[in-house]
């Protein structure tokens, strides 16, 4: 164990029952459902209680008990430049000095829209909103309006926010219509969504032929069931099928946008979408989303067209300032080489650590996204990844946390590399992973 390995979780482990995080979580649970404002933060999938974070800087997060961690959550994707980046912080501070919100147009909105449109292919116009969920809601309404059709095709394991029509799962047996995947989702709404398997074109083709489908929505890289890469033909195949049947292709780039490349998945895979949704990175850590696409489609959005969609705080001056600063840092593409090399080294290293310890694991990686699935050998779709050993992941997660490495508290989330991660961070993470995996093998899974 190296000296740095010991520095992270200082004296608290002896006194964890009364840690500040634990006390706060007890209070939070009285006031906020489950004690958290978004479910996956609650550590329900891995056991234990969430850490309360006091601050974050570069590749590290610091909890309120004084521990520091190498962070691979990255606020679930937005922090591609690392935490507390000086240029982004300065932009936010400066904007805050001019007032927090006006509810009237600003130069910053135009600049952010300009950056999004100029960096991404096939995006002539965008509408700014406040979250990825909202972006998806807007895009789906627009796709239905543009095509005059009702049905939507999505893929099992892809996440598109918590709008009713996307909170669905594949129906049982021969059913192709979806079933609600949450209480409170109307059956009638769920039935307008059809669910297919990621990386499988046959069912998509069949459903497009049988139904009036407004759009096919997909995460070009599925990054909400761990990380599942599209096969070579999958995205191009969706493009062809959508063209053939007059459906729109919607790329949900809330994660992949500005992460795979400056021009997102469209640029990376050279496949064009009709509508694209963004979030996470475009807000630099502030709440922002956007949906965009070809002018003829986007002009249907109110007030230029008849598709209503609005937002009191949309295009908020603080949020747009953060987004502009971050996108300007990404614009020349220089940072992506570094991101790819760090992530590649971590992915290969984790793979080696598991292999040498005799632990079956499948590590997926594309650019700065990666995921280590335990006890499976292939990850093509949701059916594959559901076989992963989640209790083993829970153990690994807790032991890595003890070693001051903050991973997503679920097997089915990505690890996010930022430009603030260093070779040293990767080395230390691999060293600690080796220790953890060897202990797991010794103690028995
Ligand atoms: C996070 C995410 C969303 C939802 O974004 P929120 O800002 O959490 O509402 C939608 N789609 C994808 C692909 C996401 O990863």
XYZ file of C-alpha atoms and ligand atoms in Angstrom:
460
model
C 0.000 0.000 0.000
C 1.532 3.305 -1.020
C 1.627 6.379 1.197
C -0.936 8.162 -0.948
C -3.303 5.261 -0.597
C -3.490 5.855 3.119
C -4.028 9.585 2.918
C -7.580 9.534 1.592
C -9.890 8.141 4.224
C -8.199 9.499 7.296
C -9.270 8.793 10.835
C -12.982 8.424 10.181
C -13.184 4.720 9.529
C -12.811 4.041 13.248
C -15.712 6.354 13.930
C -17.977 5.860 10.967
C -21.225 5.502 12.923
C -21.140 9.131 13.842
C -19.605 10.544 10.694
C -20.993 13.870 9.536
C -22.221 12.177 6.333
C -24.214 9.663 8.385
C -25.759 12.289 10.608
C -26.724 14.377 7.611
C -28.188 11.359 5.820
C -30.419 10.667 8.808
C -31.725 14.234 8.629
C -32.030 14.080 4.850
C -34.174 10.960 5.030
C -36.734 12.812 7.141
C -36.932 15.662 4.669
C -36.257 14.259 1.195
C -37.635 10.920 -0.108
C -34.858 8.375 0.444
C -32.611 11.214 1.553
C -31.501 12.075 -1.982
C -32.680 14.175 -4.894
C -31.912 11.539 -7.516
C -32.285 7.812 -6.761
C -28.897 6.411 -7.780
C -27.116 8.672 -5.286
C -28.608 6.670 -2.435
C -26.190 3.692 -2.655
C -29.227 1.396 -2.680
C -27.652 -0.830 -5.329
C -24.429 -1.291 -3.383
C -25.495 -0.992 0.250
C -24.252 1.539 2.752
C -24.967 5.225 2.886
C -24.065 8.017 0.511
C -21.194 10.368 1.185
C -22.083 14.018 1.468
C -19.711 16.030 -0.658
C -18.247 19.280 0.584
C -16.267 20.297 -2.482
C -14.572 19.005 -5.599
C -11.427 19.991 -7.404
C -9.729 18.551 -10.483
C -10.065 14.759 -10.352
C -10.986 14.673 -6.670
C -14.105 14.968 -4.528
C -13.941 15.737 -0.801
C -16.625 14.594 1.626
C -17.804 16.510 4.679
C -15.820 14.144 6.903
C -12.554 15.328 5.417
C -11.853 12.362 3.122
C -10.730 12.768 -0.460
C -11.407 10.429 -3.347
C -10.317 10.007 -6.939
C -13.639 10.624 -8.659
C -14.931 8.592 -11.589
C -18.541 9.772 -11.338
C -17.854 13.276 -12.600
C -21.328 14.417 -11.561
C -22.589 11.657 -13.925
C -20.908 13.102 -17.001
C -20.872 16.898 -17.084
C -17.413 17.442 -15.598
C -15.332 16.522 -18.644
C -12.781 19.233 -17.845
C -12.587 18.114 -14.216
C -14.045 19.784 -11.157
C -13.753 23.478 -10.443
C -11.984 24.308 -13.690
C -10.694 27.895 -13.348
C -12.028 29.167 -16.699
C -15.512 27.770 -16.040
C -15.574 29.014 -12.451
C -14.485 32.514 -13.555
C -17.183 32.626 -16.221
C -19.838 31.715 -13.663
C -18.622 34.236 -11.087
C -18.549 36.997 -13.679
C -22.032 36.152 -14.900
C -23.373 36.052 -11.328
C -22.171 39.603 -10.776
C -24.577 40.717 -13.509
C -27.678 39.174 -11.927
C -28.938 35.615 -11.862
C -31.868 35.577 -14.267
C -33.816 38.015 -16.420
C -36.386 35.961 -18.325
C -35.402 37.838 -21.468
C -32.941 37.084 -24.287
C -29.190 37.374 -23.681
C -26.044 37.297 -25.814
C -24.858 34.202 -23.930
C -27.794 32.096 -25.174
C -26.959 32.963 -28.745
C -23.299 32.119 -28.166
C -24.083 28.732 -26.581
C -26.505 27.902 -29.401
C -23.836 28.928 -31.900
C -21.250 26.639 -30.267
C -23.617 23.664 -30.196
C -24.678 24.157 -33.829
C -21.180 24.832 -35.160
C -19.529 21.908 -33.373
C -22.160 19.300 -34.287
C -23.080 18.099 -37.766
C -26.754 18.324 -38.821
C -27.728 20.701 -36.038
C -28.917 23.962 -37.608
C -30.949 25.198 -34.638
C -31.287 24.356 -30.944
C -33.710 25.100 -28.159
C -32.114 25.398 -24.706
C -33.888 23.785 -21.754
C -32.912 22.906 -18.167
C -32.215 19.167 -18.181
C -31.723 16.136 -20.370
C -35.195 14.930 -19.457
C -36.703 18.138 -20.750
C -34.643 17.954 -23.935
C -35.972 14.463 -24.638
C -39.573 15.530 -23.882
C -39.234 18.363 -26.374
C -37.600 16.240 -29.052
C -40.252 13.514 -28.830
C -43.123 16.009 -29.033
C -41.433 17.613 -32.022
C -40.850 14.281 -33.775
C -44.530 13.422 -33.340
C -45.581 16.813 -34.663
C -43.248 16.680 -37.658
C -44.286 13.179 -38.733
C -47.913 13.292 -37.595
C -47.356 9.866 -35.990
C -47.678 8.595 -32.409
C -45.424 5.617 -31.760
C -41.857 5.779 -30.543
C -39.213 3.048 -30.617
C -36.637 2.905 -27.833
C -34.090 0.301 -26.730
C -34.065 -1.701 -23.509
C -31.392 -0.401 -21.151
C -31.154 3.031 -22.770
C -32.091 5.848 -20.410
C -33.695 9.016 -21.697
C -34.692 10.813 -18.514
C -37.860 10.413 -16.510
C -40.558 11.555 -18.911
C -43.551 9.164 -18.845
C -43.143 7.709 -22.333
C -39.524 6.741 -21.633
C -40.115 5.130 -18.210
C -41.087 1.860 -19.796
C -39.771 -1.659 -20.127
C -40.260 -4.350 -22.700
C -43.625 -6.052 -22.427
C -43.677 -9.709 -21.493
C -43.995 -12.566 -23.940
C -45.198 -11.782 -27.417
C -46.114 -8.206 -26.548
C -44.187 -5.563 -28.413
C -45.783 -2.648 -26.620
C -44.031 -1.403 -23.535
C -45.209 -1.619 -19.944
C -44.782 1.150 -17.367
C -41.476 0.843 -15.523
C -42.604 3.165 -12.741
C -45.729 3.598 -10.710
C -47.759 6.493 -12.009
C -46.955 6.063 -15.689
C -50.251 5.706 -17.570
C -50.567 2.413 -19.450
C -51.876 4.319 -22.447
C -48.697 6.397 -22.591
C -46.451 3.352 -22.210
C -48.283 1.591 -25.038
C -47.178 4.209 -27.540
C -43.572 3.227 -26.859
C -42.159 0.091 -28.466
C -39.054 -1.491 -26.982
C -36.318 -3.227 -28.975
C -32.956 -4.758 -28.104
C -29.871 -2.604 -28.478
C -27.686 -3.752 -31.379
C -30.545 -5.659 -32.968
C -32.002 -4.255 -36.202
C -34.419 -7.063 -37.065
C -37.068 -6.124 -34.530
C -36.738 -2.426 -35.377
C -37.347 -3.200 -39.016
C -40.365 -5.343 -38.185
C -41.897 -2.728 -35.878
C -41.303 0.108 -38.345
C -43.112 -1.901 -40.992
C -46.089 -2.648 -38.737
C -46.577 0.686 -36.951
C -46.764 4.402 -37.626
C -43.549 5.296 -35.879
C -42.665 8.954 -35.332
C -39.099 8.331 -34.240
C -36.492 5.888 -33.077
C -34.625 7.249 -30.071
C -31.270 5.773 -29.091
C -28.208 6.456 -26.980
C -25.572 6.043 -29.714
C -23.348 4.508 -27.048
C -25.557 3.081 -24.332
C -24.036 4.548 -21.179
C -26.843 3.983 -18.689
C -26.598 0.169 -18.530
C -22.902 0.312 -17.865
C -21.267 1.105 -21.178
C -22.490 -0.885 -24.181
C -20.962 -0.079 -27.554
C -22.950 -0.136 -30.769
C -21.887 -2.771 -33.279
C -20.432 -1.494 -36.544
C -23.720 -1.664 -38.451
C -26.210 -0.749 -35.762
C -26.386 3.057 -35.949
C -26.014 3.209 -39.734
C -28.684 0.507 -39.953
C -31.077 2.597 -37.862
C -30.445 5.541 -40.200
C -31.307 3.434 -43.233
C -34.431 1.964 -41.642
C -35.697 5.359 -40.477
C -35.251 6.742 -43.993
C -37.017 3.745 -45.450
C -40.076 4.132 -43.211
C -40.196 7.915 -42.845
C -39.410 7.933 -39.120
C -37.031 10.404 -37.528
C -33.816 9.204 -35.920
C -33.224 10.833 -32.540
C -29.768 10.538 -31.003
C -29.907 11.081 -27.281
C -26.454 12.584 -26.864
C -26.931 13.736 -23.285
C -23.827 11.679 -22.442
C -22.099 11.175 -25.797
C -22.471 14.790 -26.936
C -19.095 16.569 -26.708
C -17.695 13.447 -24.995
C -16.915 11.074 -27.867
C -15.734 13.997 -30.000
C -16.406 17.742 -30.318
C -19.250 16.768 -32.666
C -20.507 13.916 -30.485
C -21.648 10.535 -31.763
C -22.775 11.925 -35.104
C -19.214 12.952 -35.871
C -17.614 9.953 -34.177
C -19.666 7.327 -36.026
C -20.358 9.418 -39.112
C -24.079 8.778 -38.865
C -26.491 11.690 -39.047
C -29.508 12.082 -36.776
C -32.615 14.161 -37.468
C -32.910 15.381 -33.901
C -30.299 15.370 -31.155
C -30.658 15.899 -27.427
C -27.919 17.296 -25.208
C -27.425 17.902 -21.506
C -24.695 17.281 -18.936
C -21.507 18.574 -20.656
C -23.228 21.569 -22.305
C -23.961 23.001 -18.857
C -20.437 22.620 -17.468
C -22.010 21.396 -14.210
C -25.023 23.721 -14.239
C -28.535 22.470 -15.135
C -28.843 22.774 -18.933
C -30.261 20.665 -21.726
C -30.889 21.287 -25.405
C -32.533 19.692 -28.399
C -31.681 20.516 -31.940
C -31.698 19.390 -35.528
C -32.452 20.429 -39.062
C -34.020 23.848 -39.525
C -37.172 22.541 -41.227
C -37.908 20.429 -38.144
C -36.811 22.892 -35.461
C -38.889 25.684 -36.932
C -41.979 23.826 -35.813
C -41.103 24.748 -32.210
C -43.099 27.592 -30.651
C -43.119 30.559 -31.186
C -41.986 30.004 -34.789
C -44.215 26.924 -35.071
C -47.047 25.105 -33.350
C -45.167 22.737 -30.999
C -45.428 24.295 -27.570
C -42.438 24.112 -25.251
C -41.304 26.729 -22.745
C -39.148 27.339 -19.653
C -38.942 30.172 -17.129
C -35.231 29.638 -16.522
C -34.291 28.229 -19.951
C -31.106 29.803 -21.252
C -30.301 31.010 -17.744
C -27.318 33.395 -17.834
C -25.255 31.542 -15.196
C -25.846 28.138 -16.750
C -25.090 29.347 -20.257
C -21.894 31.047 -19.039
C -20.668 27.725 -17.627
C -21.650 25.872 -20.797
C -19.948 28.337 -23.112
C -16.725 28.234 -21.100
C -16.649 24.437 -21.153
C -17.492 24.051 -24.859
C -14.842 26.632 -25.772
C -12.286 24.478 -23.956
C -13.408 21.438 -25.952
C -13.770 23.144 -29.306
C -10.337 22.526 -30.835
C -10.533 18.829 -29.970
C -7.071 18.736 -28.370
C -8.260 17.351 -25.051
C -9.831 14.212 -26.537
C -6.484 12.531 -27.240
C -5.526 12.834 -23.600
C -8.948 11.620 -22.421
C -8.803 8.604 -24.697
C -5.317 7.636 -23.643
C -6.098 7.853 -19.903
C -9.338 5.911 -20.251
C -7.709 3.322 -22.493
C -4.949 2.747 -19.972
C -7.445 2.391 -17.127
C -9.652 0.001 -19.106
C -6.739 -2.178 -20.145
C -5.322 -2.092 -16.634
C -8.595 -3.148 -15.013
C -8.962 -5.906 -17.535
C -5.451 -7.164 -16.744
C -5.969 -6.910 -12.978
C -9.095 -9.077 -13.193
C -7.609 -11.553 -15.646
C -4.461 -12.073 -13.593
C -6.498 -12.584 -10.439
C -8.747 -15.091 -12.218
C -11.842 -12.924 -11.959
C -14.140 -12.994 -14.987
C -14.789 -9.423 -16.075
C -15.645 -7.629 -19.282
C -14.323 -4.086 -19.555
C -15.929 -1.884 -22.185
C -14.351 1.383 -23.269
C -14.871 4.057 -25.864
C -13.052 7.371 -25.649
C -13.452 8.624 -22.054
C -16.272 6.229 -21.099
C -15.644 2.839 -19.573
C -17.259 0.152 -17.478
C -16.040 -3.028 -15.800
C -18.783 -5.656 -15.825
C -18.209 -8.559 -13.457
C -18.827 -12.191 -14.354
C -19.932 -11.685 -17.956
C -17.928 -12.057 -21.141
C -19.936 -10.021 -23.592
C -22.009 -6.840 -23.403
C -24.114 -6.353 -26.528
C -27.458 -5.485 -24.998
C -29.465 -5.230 -21.804
C -30.023 -8.992 -21.621
C -26.250 -9.504 -21.523
C -25.427 -6.889 -18.912
C -28.279 -7.926 -16.634
C -26.298 -11.129 -16.079
C -23.459 -9.174 -14.473
C -22.752 -9.981 -10.826
C -24.151 -6.970 -8.994
C -23.351 -8.251 -5.513
C -19.730 -8.663 -6.525
C -19.814 -5.125 -7.889
C -21.240 -3.913 -4.572
C -18.322 -5.488 -2.743
C -15.791 -4.066 -5.190
C -17.426 -0.637 -4.965
C -17.279 -0.543 -1.151
C -13.691 -1.757 -1.027
C -12.608 0.770 -3.665
C -14.346 3.497 -1.673
C -12.343 2.414 1.374
C -9.303 2.870 -0.864
C -10.415 6.426 -1.684
C -11.718 5.721 -5.179
C -15.228 7.028 -5.806
C -17.020 4.873 -8.387
C -20.657 5.011 -9.417
C -22.739 3.191 -6.778
C -24.175 0.818 -9.386
C -22.833 -1.767 -11.822
C -24.924 -0.172 -14.546
C -23.249 3.201 -14.780
C -20.240 4.465 -16.694
C -16.887 5.534 -15.327
C -16.162 9.038 -16.590
C -12.606 10.233 -17.247
C -11.958 13.964 -17.164
C -9.149 16.123 -18.462
C -8.131 16.675 -14.834
C -7.322 13.006 -14.291
C -3.598 12.315 -14.385
C -1.447 9.309 -15.179
C -0.795 9.160 -11.462
C -4.545 8.925 -10.730
C -4.809 6.026 -13.146
C -1.745 4.269 -11.672
C -3.069 4.635 -8.149
C -6.536 3.459 -9.149
C -5.071 0.361 -10.784
C -2.842 -0.333 -7.794
C -5.845 -0.141 -5.476
C -8.025 -2.205 -7.817
C -5.352 -4.917 -7.814
C -5.361 -4.935 -4.021
C -9.159 -5.016 -3.847
C -9.570 -7.740 -6.460
C -6.930 -9.929 -4.819
C -8.698 -9.544 -1.456
C -12.023 -10.427 -3.048
C -10.522 -13.554 -4.572
C -8.902 -14.513 -1.275
C -12.003 -13.954 0.834
C -14.250 -15.541 -1.756
C -16.805 -13.603 -3.716
C -28.734 11.827 -17.861
C -29.438 11.446 -19.094
C -30.704 11.958 -19.411
C -31.490 12.799 -18.442
O -30.861 14.005 -18.166
P -31.262 14.792 -16.817
O -30.504 16.071 -16.933
O -30.833 13.927 -15.695
O -32.727 14.992 -16.857
C -31.254 11.662 -20.635
N -30.596 10.896 -21.520
C -29.393 10.374 -21.257
C -28.702 9.550 -22.291
C -28.772 10.613 -20.020
O -27.600 10.040 -19.748
